[in-house]
Amino acid sequence: MKDFATFRHVLIFLGVLLGVSGNPLNTVAADYPFGLLMVGPANDHGWSQAHFEAGQAMEKILPGAKMLYIDKVNPADRPGITIPMLVDDLVGKGAKLIIGNSDDMKDGIREAAAMHPEVQFIHISGDDALTGKSGANLSNLMGRMEYGKMMAGFTAAMTSTTGKIGYLGPLINAETRRLAAAAYLGARHAWVNVLKKPAAELQFKVNWIGFWFNIPGVTSDPSLVTGSLFDSDYDVVISGIDTTEALVVAGQKKKAGKEVWAIPYDYQGACAVAPEACLGVPYFNWIPGYTKMIGEAMNNKWQQQFLWLGPDWQAINNPDTTSIGFMPGNAMGDPQKKALADFQQALAKGLNLFSGPLNFQDGSTFLKAGETATDAQVWNLPQLLEGIEGASK
Amino acid sequence: MRYVQFMKHPLFSRFARISVIAGLALGGVGLLLFTLGISPVDIGVTLARGSILSLQKFGHVLTIWIPLLLCSCGLLFTFRAGLWNIGIEGQVVFGAIAATLLLREENLGLPAAATLILAHILSFIGGGLWAAFAGFLKNRGGVNEIFGGLGLNFVAQGLILWLILGPWKRAGVASMSGTEMFARELWLSTPPGWRLAPAALVIACIAFAATAVLLGATRFGLQIRATGINPTAARLFGIHPGRTGLLAMAIGGGLAGLAGGLQVSCVYHRLLPSISSGYGYLALLVVMLAHYRLRPVPAICLFFACLAAGSIQLPIVLKLDSSLAGVIQGACVVSALLVHGLQKRQRGEL
């Protein structure tokens, strides 16, 4: 009898727990739900947070738009879960357009786009729309971060007292080679043309960790890599990864009395992690790109496109108009600020650092004297440049 | 009178026990969620909707269920033989590597179907050999299979990273994102609109049936059991415990390797560093929860698969971190183990 009573109570409890009466969950009832798949956490102070906040802004800018999001979309954080599975779930919740915010999602987004031809997809940082590897429902969006990285490199060289600049790289591909090369070109410009020092005295070293953020046991630990750069007299580390370890370590070293600095990446507010060691941050502002692409999709004007958007040179930190910004940090000195402003003006007027003569790392010619790189050459940079220490492939 | 007889029936007693475990586990989780200010009802409905309330989502659940079931079946062999095969993660990884060895080759000159069949056979052999190596270390080197297995897990993880960043890396790319995708015809076929390759489901069901037959209805199964219960006594019946254990490890590892093969051919279509998805470790929990018995294994695997697939809904619908599903999973396991422990104490076994 006692057993039966227990059994009955258990059944009642289960009924209450799993009961569907008065179900509080309703499907999303917005005019235009769109999904955002983020490779990292939505609050990473880096790449994913920049996307998350742009997605939130869409809900205000585009009436009817409603964001559905899933963060930490990577095999380490979500074992066994694939991009097509997540896309199925978002589509099941009504998403009409889905953004995948990582190069790492390229294969999965391509597969999902083929499974859901009625849904539009935006893949950030890929180029399927150019190469024709996907259907008409997949577009690509990216910012011309080369300019932001040039500013980062410029600021680093203007600040460094040792002439040794470290670059904390993620994985190696055309995008990351291009950005590391841009940072180097910015640093070399400051070193040679502003500080009037010999190029040979500038050391620029890239250390790749293997992924966009730390995966314990899989990637190199970005904190350890940064620490070892600082311990080898590299006094400025430019971060190319999605999270803020470089700045965190710089802040710790600074507190311990070492004169070191870092330049984080991706997110406008990234310096807040350790403002005393932060020289500034080149960041993406996804609002203009999202507004254009999602707005067009909402108005049934979707067309497959490859958008590579640059800074608004009139107002580089204007959230409504610029796709790339650079926010100076507390640790940047006044002379460096002035020099950076001059450099930005020069870039705005057409200064192109991807100009010959430039050699690849292996000594072969990239650009002859008088040549400037085309967009395709910059986008698909096959090697690091001569003068950069670190692996190219 | 009839009622009392019904109460004493073993079926009812087992059902009541399972209900008490489920009730306590869910009650504990419910209380935990309640104190965190989260409605257990919302969580339950969200997880159910994200896993079993649509055919498409149930396909996702089965995608997780299949490798988990294969790993669990593999562990049943080794647990029955009295061996703790902690190295199962490495066996999944090694099976995936073995399958990739064939699937990444474009010019094998074999029909796609033959390549796929060979790849899965190779994954079984790869996982089996990796596990047998742990067994060999135990038999010949005196290395406890727990430490041997753990060590081999690290070796397998190192090997897969080296392959992905080295010889098998994508052209011009060095990334943990994995190898190049396999050619389309070398993906295990999924009918239009499906989210699951039927062949994978068939393989898992056959593996489960074979495990049931081998362990429950053959002389070999009896030998494994005898080895697990009392290896010294087993010798008196002409059973060689070392050899039997080694064979159990090889079969168990083979099933885990097959799970790895299906992960690359059916789920990811490429080799990833985290290709095992932690299914090996999760399977250890499954088998312990099942009390090393075969029958409850598919249902427990299904429960865990539902949690994993359903958890996708938590951030979408409730804006909650989906790692909450891991908390629920852990709380369920702890609650169930606690109930088992209390029952044992009641019976005077502890």
XYZ file of C-alpha atoms in Angstrom:
743
model
C 0.000 0.000 0.000
C 2.839 2.303 0.912
C 4.482 1.465 -2.418
C 1.344 2.338 -4.299
C 1.014 5.660 -2.501
C 4.583 6.516 -3.378
C 3.976 5.516 -6.962
C 0.849 7.671 -7.134
C 2.691 10.653 -5.707
C 5.468 10.206 -8.190
C 2.975 10.117 -11.042
C 1.274 13.260 -9.790
C 4.641 14.979 -9.417
C 5.699 13.983 -12.923
C 2.373 15.169 -14.249
C 2.840 18.552 -12.643
C 6.453 18.787 -13.710
C 5.928 17.875 -17.305
C 2.319 18.925 -17.584
C 1.413 20.939 -20.570
C -1.763 22.485 -19.179
C -1.595 26.239 -19.256
C 1.587 26.030 -21.266
C 3.463 29.305 -20.776
C 5.548 28.859 -23.885
C 4.328 30.398 -27.048
C 5.930 30.336 -30.431
C 7.525 33.596 -31.441
C 4.900 35.857 -32.882
C 6.948 38.545 -34.525
C 6.691 39.803 -38.090
C 10.212 38.915 -38.938
C 12.106 36.569 -36.615
C 15.746 36.149 -37.548
C 18.269 33.785 -36.021
C 21.811 34.486 -34.896
C 24.292 31.658 -34.368
C 27.321 32.861 -32.425
C 30.526 30.882 -32.200
C 31.321 32.158 -28.696
C 29.391 33.371 -25.658
C 27.093 36.357 -26.173
C 28.972 38.242 -23.439
C 32.552 37.540 -24.530
C 33.561 41.228 -24.768
C 34.672 40.300 -28.258
C 33.461 38.995 -31.608
C 30.224 37.363 -30.509
C 29.121 40.192 -28.247
C 29.578 42.648 -31.136
C 27.183 40.521 -33.195
C 24.772 40.027 -30.336
C 24.469 43.756 -29.691
C 24.006 44.463 -33.400
C 21.233 41.862 -33.430
C 19.584 43.588 -30.476
C 19.881 46.904 -32.307
C 18.016 45.419 -35.290
C 14.963 44.926 -33.084
C 14.876 48.710 -32.604
C 15.991 49.812 -36.047
C 13.835 47.451 -38.110
C 10.227 47.374 -36.822
C 9.003 43.804 -36.592
C 12.460 42.246 -36.474
C 12.905 39.823 -33.590
C 16.164 38.106 -32.782
C 16.424 34.441 -31.808
C 19.923 33.491 -30.831
C 22.095 30.575 -29.868
C 25.593 31.194 -28.589
C 28.613 28.948 -28.039
C 27.995 27.242 -31.363
C 31.124 25.154 -31.712
C 31.785 21.428 -31.341
C 33.690 21.840 -28.080
C 30.875 23.685 -26.294
C 28.015 21.784 -27.932
C 29.241 18.261 -28.473
C 27.182 16.317 -30.958
C 25.196 19.322 -32.113
C 25.626 20.440 -35.711
C 24.806 23.689 -37.514
C 21.969 22.095 -39.567
C 20.386 20.882 -36.287
C 20.476 24.388 -34.827
C 19.156 25.889 -38.033
C 16.250 23.389 -37.973
C 15.402 24.601 -34.481
C 15.564 28.275 -35.421
C 13.472 27.690 -38.543
C 11.029 25.730 -36.386
C 10.696 28.836 -34.256
C 9.873 30.876 -37.327
C 13.262 32.330 -38.301
C 13.173 33.623 -41.855
C 16.797 34.640 -42.015
C 19.748 33.143 -40.197
C 23.176 34.618 -39.520
C 26.162 32.380 -38.857
C 28.904 34.521 -37.359
C 31.989 32.406 -37.844
C 34.237 31.171 -40.580
C 34.185 27.889 -38.657
C 30.488 27.499 -39.595
C 31.143 27.618 -43.327
C 30.428 23.950 -44.047
C 27.412 23.770 -41.754
C 25.805 26.961 -43.055
C 26.302 25.806 -46.642
C 24.618 22.493 -45.778
C 21.770 24.173 -43.906
C 21.195 26.685 -46.719
C 20.763 23.794 -49.137
C 18.285 22.131 -46.734
C 16.226 25.314 -46.292
C 16.065 27.115 -49.643
C 13.117 29.173 -48.370
C 15.264 30.752 -45.638
C 17.903 33.424 -46.229
C 21.357 33.016 -44.743
C 24.121 35.493 -43.984
C 27.489 33.932 -43.393
C 29.953 36.268 -41.783
C 33.495 36.196 -43.125
C 32.934 33.555 -45.795
C 32.950 34.086 -49.552
C 30.547 31.486 -50.948
C 28.563 34.248 -52.659
C 31.714 35.075 -54.639
C 32.871 31.576 -55.366
C 29.426 30.209 -56.225
C 29.692 27.343 -53.743
C 26.208 27.990 -52.379
C 22.711 28.785 -53.587
C 21.132 32.218 -54.007
C 19.814 32.163 -50.428
C 23.291 32.633 -48.938
C 25.085 35.983 -48.784
C 28.324 37.012 -47.112
C 29.076 39.985 -44.924
C 32.412 41.135 -43.572
C 34.032 44.357 -42.441
C 37.257 45.752 -43.871
C 39.093 45.173 -40.633
C 42.395 45.632 -42.487
C 42.020 49.332 -41.705
C 41.357 48.643 -38.026
C 44.367 46.349 -37.834
C 46.552 48.930 -39.570
C 45.544 51.410 -36.865
C 46.276 48.802 -34.204
C 49.720 48.104 -35.670
C 50.394 51.815 -36.039
C 49.488 52.503 -32.403
C 51.566 49.549 -31.217
C 54.692 50.716 -33.046
C 54.218 54.309 -31.885
C 54.047 53.073 -28.277
C 56.587 50.245 -28.181
C 59.878 51.021 -26.505
C 61.525 47.731 -27.451
C 60.452 47.665 -31.087
C 59.071 44.185 -30.537
C 55.390 43.690 -31.261
C 53.555 40.415 -30.701
C 50.414 39.314 -32.526
C 48.189 36.750 -30.837
C 46.751 34.911 -33.831
C 43.776 32.534 -33.866
C 43.953 29.860 -36.586
C 45.704 30.268 -39.923
C 43.622 31.065 -42.979
C 43.388 33.793 -45.602
C 41.411 36.091 -43.279
C 43.804 35.855 -40.368
C 46.881 36.170 -42.593
C 45.360 39.292 -44.138
C 44.681 40.866 -40.735
C 48.084 40.021 -39.287
C 49.703 41.434 -42.429
C 47.634 44.620 -42.149
C 48.714 45.082 -38.510
C 52.331 44.625 -39.585
C 51.993 47.161 -42.400
C 50.497 49.687 -39.975
C 53.337 49.096 -37.526
C 55.980 49.370 -40.228
C 54.443 52.601 -41.515
C 54.647 54.150 -38.033
C 58.153 52.823 -37.428
C 59.683 53.870 -40.740
C 57.659 56.870 -41.907
C 56.687 58.532 -38.622
C 59.407 57.521 -36.167
C 62.025 57.407 -38.949
C 63.635 54.227 -37.661
C 65.092 51.439 -39.833
C 62.546 48.753 -40.769
C 65.042 46.046 -39.783
C 64.837 47.161 -36.148
C 61.126 46.390 -35.952
C 60.270 42.875 -34.851
C 56.769 41.584 -35.481
C 55.985 38.077 -34.335
C 52.758 36.122 -34.861
C 51.883 33.267 -32.520
C 48.827 31.240 -33.552
C 46.799 29.477 -30.879
C 44.768 27.258 -33.254
C 41.240 28.618 -32.903
C 39.293 31.818 -32.319
C 39.284 31.303 -28.580
C 40.819 29.067 -25.988
C 39.652 25.444 -25.989
C 41.470 23.791 -23.086
C 43.459 20.796 -24.215
C 42.913 21.604 -27.867
C 44.329 25.087 -28.560
C 47.397 26.752 -27.131
C 46.459 28.763 -24.049
C 46.254 32.434 -25.158
C 47.151 33.669 -21.664
C 50.341 31.601 -21.659
C 51.210 32.650 -25.210
C 50.730 36.323 -24.339
C 52.714 35.919 -21.129
C 55.613 34.351 -23.001
C 55.605 37.201 -25.540
C 55.763 39.784 -22.755
C 58.508 37.790 -21.052
C 60.520 37.915 -24.297
C 60.511 41.735 -24.375
C 57.561 42.089 -26.727
C 55.973 45.050 -24.996
C 52.801 45.368 -27.083
C 50.569 42.429 -27.983
C 47.876 42.883 -30.608
C 45.076 40.374 -30.220
C 43.626 38.628 -33.236
C 41.435 36.243 -31.246
C 37.821 36.686 -30.212
C 38.388 36.955 -26.476
C 40.360 39.306 -24.253
C 43.155 37.209 -22.725
C 45.923 39.396 -24.217
C 44.551 42.471 -22.477
C 43.880 40.610 -19.238
C 47.499 39.429 -19.095
C 48.775 42.904 -20.030
C 46.712 44.352 -17.176
C 48.175 41.837 -14.731
C 51.733 42.576 -15.894
C 51.064 46.301 -15.700
C 49.903 45.958 -12.116
C 53.096 44.038 -11.399
C 55.078 47.056 -12.649
C 55.930 45.964 -16.184
C 55.564 48.490 -19.018
C 53.452 46.486 -21.416
C 50.288 47.105 -23.392
C 47.730 45.227 -25.398
C 45.278 45.963 -28.158
C 42.176 43.745 -28.009
C 39.902 43.080 -30.954
C 36.340 42.920 -32.213
C 34.242 44.658 -29.592
C 33.996 48.373 -28.928
C 33.909 47.947 -25.172
C 36.764 45.430 -24.961
C 39.158 47.872 -23.222
C 36.966 47.792 -20.108
C 38.628 44.528 -19.103
C 41.919 46.293 -18.232
C 41.743 49.958 -19.291
C 45.126 50.831 -17.773
C 46.899 48.533 -20.268
C 44.662 49.115 -23.275
C 46.014 51.196 -26.166
C 42.747 50.993 -28.067
C 40.568 48.523 -29.873
C 39.757 48.031 -33.544
C 36.189 46.830 -33.619
C 33.427 45.657 -35.897
C 30.115 47.440 -35.925
C 27.672 45.086 -37.604
C 24.721 47.469 -37.484
C 25.088 48.982 -40.990
C 25.606 45.568 -42.641
C 22.798 43.880 -40.725
C 20.443 46.796 -41.376
C 21.066 46.594 -45.099
C 20.844 42.844 -45.487
C 18.033 42.087 -43.040
C 16.146 45.203 -44.146
C 16.297 44.076 -47.771
C 15.149 40.569 -46.840
C 12.239 41.983 -44.816
C 11.167 44.045 -47.828
C 11.401 41.076 -50.182
C 14.404 42.645 -51.887
C 16.856 39.914 -50.942
C 19.623 39.296 -53.422
C 22.706 37.206 -53.030
C 25.634 39.493 -52.361
C 29.100 39.732 -50.924
C 29.395 42.829 -48.749
C 32.800 43.926 -47.488
C 32.098 47.152 -45.667
C 34.684 49.680 -44.520
C 34.908 52.536 -42.040
C 32.985 55.776 -42.325
C 36.033 58.000 -42.647
C 34.022 61.095 -41.731
C 33.016 59.608 -38.379
C 34.912 56.417 -37.698
C 33.064 55.671 -34.450
C 29.559 56.537 -35.602
C 27.445 53.456 -34.782
C 24.921 54.203 -37.508
C 27.307 54.525 -40.409
C 30.674 52.881 -39.807
C 31.307 49.163 -40.099
C 34.829 49.368 -38.725
C 35.852 51.566 -35.826
C 38.842 52.218 -33.625
C 38.274 53.278 -30.026
C 41.396 54.767 -28.374
C 42.204 53.302 -24.974
C 43.159 54.966 -21.692
C 46.779 53.884 -22.045
C 47.314 55.651 -25.360
C 49.479 58.743 -24.936
C 48.632 62.141 -26.413
C 51.439 62.116 -29.025
C 50.247 58.703 -30.196
C 46.652 59.955 -30.344
C 47.676 62.841 -32.558
C 49.789 60.606 -34.787
C 46.908 58.139 -35.079
C 44.521 60.911 -36.074
C 46.947 61.975 -38.814
C 47.274 58.342 -39.937
C 43.487 57.948 -40.095
C 43.237 61.066 -42.193
C 45.888 59.751 -44.551
C 44.005 56.458 -44.890
C 40.797 58.371 -45.536
C 42.554 60.268 -48.310
C 43.586 57.067 -50.010
C 46.840 55.925 -48.383
C 47.084 52.221 -49.293
C 49.617 50.232 -47.304
C 49.082 47.170 -49.506
C 51.337 48.831 -52.096
C 54.537 47.585 -53.695
C 57.239 46.822 -53.316
C 56.041 44.078 -50.974
C 57.322 40.551 -50.685
C 55.779 37.452 -49.206
C 57.367 35.807 -46.227
C 59.253 33.335 -48.426
C 60.882 36.204 -50.339
C 58.741 35.891 -53.468
C 57.204 39.037 -54.884
C 53.705 39.980 -53.763
C 53.543 43.461 -55.292
C 56.108 45.155 -57.489
C 57.012 48.809 -56.975
C 54.097 50.977 -58.036
C 51.519 48.170 -57.771
C 48.678 48.174 -55.300
C 46.828 45.045 -54.255
C 43.372 44.348 -55.606
C 40.554 43.419 -53.211
C 40.876 39.803 -54.328
C 44.625 39.774 -53.588
C 44.067 41.160 -50.112
C 41.083 38.871 -49.397
C 42.949 35.734 -50.464
C 46.403 36.589 -49.083
C 48.265 33.296 -49.440
C 51.196 34.032 -47.102
C 52.322 36.415 -44.411
C 54.599 39.224 -45.560
C 58.345 39.551 -45.446
C 59.314 41.025 -42.092
C 56.745 39.009 -40.110
C 57.965 36.132 -37.976
C 55.529 33.206 -37.620
C 53.884 30.402 -39.558
C 52.066 31.226 -42.789
C 50.259 27.917 -43.330
C -6.041 -10.152 -2.096
C -5.502 -9.708 -5.796
C -4.257 -6.215 -5.099
C -1.632 -7.480 -2.653
C -0.496 -10.080 -5.191
C -0.179 -7.353 -7.805
C 1.908 -5.297 -5.386
C 4.312 -8.182 -4.886
C 4.674 -8.824 -8.593
C 8.296 -8.265 -9.649
C 7.192 -6.181 -12.638
C 5.321 -3.768 -10.415
C 8.156 -3.608 -7.942
C 10.624 -2.752 -10.711
C 8.259 -0.178 -12.205
C 7.752 1.420 -8.805
C 11.491 1.536 -8.233
C 12.102 3.202 -11.589
C 9.307 5.650 -10.851
C 10.774 6.497 -7.465
C 14.191 7.068 -9.032
C 12.707 9.215 -11.796
C 10.549 11.077 -9.306
C 13.404 11.775 -6.938
C 15.784 12.728 -9.722
C 13.290 15.053 -11.354
C 12.167 16.298 -7.951
C 15.738 17.164 -7.040
C 16.247 18.911 -10.362
C 12.892 20.655 -10.025
C 13.832 21.944 -6.590
C 17.202 23.106 -7.873
C 15.594 24.982 -10.752
C 12.948 26.425 -8.467
C 15.586 27.846 -6.124
C 17.348 29.345 -9.159
C 14.096 31.085 -10.038
C 13.513 28.967 -13.133
C 10.208 27.228 -13.733
C 10.715 23.436 -13.958
C 7.530 23.232 -16.028
C 8.942 25.644 -18.611
C 12.165 23.667 -18.744
C 10.346 20.327 -19.062
C 8.054 21.549 -21.818
C 10.907 23.250 -23.669
C 13.078 20.150 -23.546
C 10.201 17.934 -24.665
C 9.314 20.256 -27.519
C 12.898 20.368 -28.621
C 13.335 16.635 -28.666
C 10.357 14.346 -29.007
C 7.415 16.426 -30.119
C 8.337 16.598 -33.776
C 9.667 13.998 -36.181
C 12.453 16.261 -37.350
C 13.669 16.901 -33.818
C 13.348 13.245 -32.954
C 15.716 12.647 -35.874
C 18.219 14.918 -34.095
C 17.680 12.945 -30.898
C 18.411 9.680 -32.697
C 21.580 11.184 -34.181
C 22.830 11.520 -30.614
C 21.235 8.276 -29.418
C 23.042 6.105 -31.980
C 26.680 6.718 -30.959
C 25.681 6.797 -27.304
C 23.995 3.414 -27.619
C 26.985 1.948 -29.455
C 29.395 3.181 -26.758
C 27.102 1.880 -24.024
C 26.879 -1.545 -25.671
C 30.656 -1.587 -25.898
C 30.958 -0.795 -22.218
C 28.584 -3.599 -21.293
C 31.125 -6.091 -22.633
C 33.959 -4.661 -20.586
C 31.977 -4.035 -17.394
C 30.638 -7.589 -17.523
C 34.228 -8.764 -17.755
C 35.039 -6.707 -14.669
C 37.025 -4.118 -16.620
C 36.693 -0.339 -16.375
C 37.161 0.794 -19.933
C 37.782 4.483 -19.275
C 39.685 4.591 -22.549
C 36.449 4.478 -24.513
C 36.790 8.121 -25.587
C 40.081 7.316 -27.244
C 38.488 4.324 -28.957
C 35.762 6.548 -30.435
C 38.451 8.949 -31.645
C 40.551 6.157 -33.115
C 37.539 4.697 -34.917
C 36.815 8.122 -36.402
C 40.439 8.464 -37.518
C 40.359 4.999 -39.087
C 37.173 5.786 -41.035
C 38.561 9.154 -42.142
C 41.629 7.408 -43.489
C 39.423 5.978 -46.247
C 36.730 8.627 -46.547
C 39.145 11.492 -47.252
C 40.734 9.629 -50.151
C 39.227 10.755 -53.431
C 40.865 8.295 -55.765
C 40.350 4.933 -54.148
C 38.714 3.557 -57.264
C 35.954 1.920 -55.233
C 32.212 2.538 -55.469
C 30.993 4.928 -52.741
C 28.953 2.222 -51.029
C 31.942 -0.093 -50.817
C 34.128 2.708 -49.466
C 31.540 3.486 -46.807
C 31.221 -0.158 -45.783
C 34.988 -0.544 -45.629
C 35.332 2.704 -43.667
C 32.929 1.472 -41.003
C 34.611 -1.914 -40.810
C 37.904 -0.087 -40.439
C 36.454 2.110 -37.691
C 35.366 -1.033 -35.806
C 38.819 -2.565 -36.221
C 40.550 0.706 -35.270
C 38.548 1.156 -32.070
C 38.933 -2.536 -31.269
C 42.700 -2.497 -31.671
C 43.020 0.674 -29.574
C 41.033 -0.973 -26.778
C 42.881 -4.258 -27.169
C 46.112 -2.336 -26.700
C 44.846 -1.194 -23.285
C 43.954 -4.825 -22.560
C 47.388 -5.938 -23.714
C 49.020 -3.379 -21.416
C 46.977 -4.845 -18.560
C 47.704 -8.486 -19.373
C 51.355 -8.172 -20.243
C 52.475 -4.943 -18.579
C 50.388 -5.074 -15.445
C 49.001 -1.593 -16.240
C 45.534 -1.173 -14.756
C 43.053 -0.682 -17.604
C 41.821 2.576 -16.051
C 45.252 4.206 -16.224
C 46.112 2.544 -19.533
C 42.821 3.717 -21.006
C 43.229 7.266 -19.725
C 46.747 7.418 -21.125
C 45.571 6.153 -24.491
C 42.788 8.779 -24.481
C 45.464 11.474 -24.328
C 47.461 9.773 -27.067
C 44.372 9.544 -29.312
C 43.550 13.211 -28.682
C 47.123 14.202 -29.501
C 47.032 12.093 -32.644
C 43.793 13.616 -33.930
C 45.083 17.160 -33.316
C 48.311 16.368 -35.103
C 46.439 14.935 -38.091
C 44.047 17.888 -38.315
C 46.788 20.483 -37.990
C 49.324 18.486 -39.954
C 48.965 15.938 -42.723
C 45.178 16.225 -43.043
C 44.794 19.987 -42.745
C 42.799 21.995 -45.278
C 44.819 23.654 -48.005
C 46.305 26.915 -46.691
C 44.505 26.582 -43.383
C 45.743 25.442 -39.983
C 42.691 25.321 -37.776
C 41.004 23.192 -35.159
C 37.891 23.420 -37.348
C 38.654 20.028 -38.812
C 39.611 18.412 -42.077
C 38.124 19.152 -45.476
C 34.549 17.864 -45.897
C 34.293 14.428 -47.478
C 32.890 14.096 -50.997
C 29.063 14.161 -50.922
C 28.739 10.567 -52.094
C 30.740 9.481 -49.055
C 28.219 10.894 -46.603
C 26.001 8.170 -45.189
C 22.837 8.679 -47.208
C 20.013 10.697 -45.624
C 16.644 10.732 -47.467
C 15.275 14.191 -48.363
C 13.622 15.817 -45.367
C 15.217 13.360 -42.936
C 17.770 14.360 -40.351
C 19.106 10.882 -39.839
C 20.795 8.278 -41.996
C 18.611 5.143 -41.768
C 21.705 2.960 -42.198
C 23.137 4.369 -38.950
C 19.952 3.484 -37.105
C 20.046 -0.032 -38.526
C 23.707 -0.426 -37.521
C 22.916 0.700 -33.958
C 19.941 -1.663 -33.659
C 21.960 -4.589 -35.012
C 24.786 -3.775 -32.594
C 22.326 -3.716 -29.695
C 20.764 -7.031 -30.740
C 24.195 -8.595 -31.216
C 25.237 -7.399 -27.769
C 22.089 -8.908 -26.273
C 22.706 -12.240 -27.981
C 26.437 -12.389 -27.325
C 26.149 -11.438 -23.668
C 22.914 -13.198 -22.874
C 22.709 -16.307 -24.995
C 26.169 -17.541 -25.848
C 28.945 -19.436 -24.161
C 31.194 -16.456 -24.758
C 28.784 -14.231 -22.809
C 28.878 -16.682 -19.959
C 32.670 -16.713 -20.027
C 32.769 -12.914 -19.880
C 30.395 -12.950 -16.931
C 32.371 -15.619 -15.113
C 35.565 -13.642 -15.681
C 33.934 -10.524 -14.290
C 32.478 -12.206 -11.207
C 35.426 -14.328 -10.191
C 38.436 -14.693 -12.478
C 40.064 -17.251 -10.194
C 37.011 -19.495 -10.188
C 36.630 -18.982 -13.950
C 40.009 -20.645 -14.482
C 38.649 -23.787 -12.841
C 36.147 -24.011 -15.690
C 38.853 -23.697 -18.315
C 38.239 -20.024 -18.962
C 41.281 -17.848 -19.594
C 40.390 -14.553 -17.866
C 43.136 -12.537 -19.556
C 42.176 -13.672 -23.044
C 38.451 -13.285 -22.377
C 39.004 -9.783 -20.984
C 41.110 -8.858 -23.989
C 38.381 -10.043 -26.348
C 35.749 -8.128 -24.374
C 37.914 -5.004 -24.626
C 38.372 -5.500 -28.372
C 34.636 -5.914 -29.017
C 33.753 -3.017 -26.725
C 36.375 -0.827 -28.360
C 35.154 -1.930 -31.772
C 31.635 -0.721 -31.009
C 33.030 2.577 -29.716
C 35.148 2.846 -32.859
C 32.034 2.260 -34.956
C 30.395 5.156 -33.109
C 33.384 7.286 -34.130
C 33.048 6.104 -37.721
C 29.380 7.126 -37.780
C 30.240 10.509 -36.285
C 32.409 11.301 -39.302
C 30.323 9.629 -42.020
C 26.882 10.594 -40.807
C 27.037 13.631 -38.506
C 30.003 15.918 -39.235
C 31.165 14.612 -42.631
C 34.720 15.491 -41.628
C 37.118 14.806 -38.790
C 37.032 17.248 -35.857
C 39.173 17.426 -32.719
C 36.077 16.890 -30.560
C 34.658 14.160 -32.782
C 33.816 11.894 -29.822
C 31.432 14.561 -28.451
C 32.026 13.120 -24.985
C 29.785 10.131 -25.782
C 32.280 7.712 -24.276
C 32.192 9.353 -20.865
C 28.420 9.815 -21.083
C 28.057 6.126 -21.912
C 29.904 5.283 -18.691
C 27.119 7.082 -16.806
C 24.461 5.354 -18.897
C 25.768 1.896 -18.111
C 26.243 2.635 -14.423
C 22.696 4.002 -14.232
C 21.485 0.860 -15.965
C 23.187 -1.180 -13.267
C 25.320 -2.804 -15.970
C 22.173 -4.378 -17.413
C 21.344 -4.303 -21.102
C 17.625 -3.656 -21.169
C 17.475 -0.169 -19.611
C 20.349 1.090 -21.776
C 18.358 2.238 -24.870
C 15.869 4.162 -22.713
C 18.570 5.880 -20.646
C 20.471 6.745 -23.828
C 17.255 8.185 -25.222
C 16.756 10.302 -22.102
C 20.263 11.750 -22.342
C 19.891 12.282 -26.102
C 16.609 14.138 -25.510
C 18.321 16.357 -22.944
C 21.171 17.154 -25.328
C 18.953 17.823 -28.358
C 16.237 19.594 -26.370
C 18.729 21.891 -24.655
C 19.138 23.803 -27.921
C 15.736 25.287 -27.172
C 16.730 26.738 -23.798
C 18.547 29.818 -25.141
C 16.066 30.268 -28.007
C 12.869 30.075 -25.998
C 13.788 30.825 -22.401
C 17.015 32.823 -22.910
C 18.731 30.373 -20.594
C 22.183 28.980 -21.044
C 21.887 25.520 -22.549
C 24.576 24.204 -20.227
C 21.654 24.010 -17.803
C 20.878 20.709 -19.532
C 24.222 19.460 -18.241
C 23.198 20.469 -14.721
C 19.908 18.599 -15.140
C 21.763 15.578 -16.498
C 24.228 15.610 -13.620
C 21.505 16.055 -11.013
C 19.551 13.147 -12.489
C 22.595 10.907 -12.392
C 23.484 11.856 -8.811
C 19.877 11.382 -7.666
C 19.606 8.002 -9.343
C 22.928 6.805 -7.927
C 21.812 8.003 -4.504
C 18.619 5.972 -4.753
C 20.587 2.910 -5.853
C 22.935 3.410 -2.926
C 20.089 3.755 -0.433
C 18.435 0.630 -1.798
C 21.665 -1.317 -1.445
C 22.020 -0.120 2.135
C 18.434 -1.165 2.808
C 19.207 -4.616 1.497
C 22.281 -4.740 3.691
C 24.681 -4.857 0.769
C 26.541 -1.779 1.985
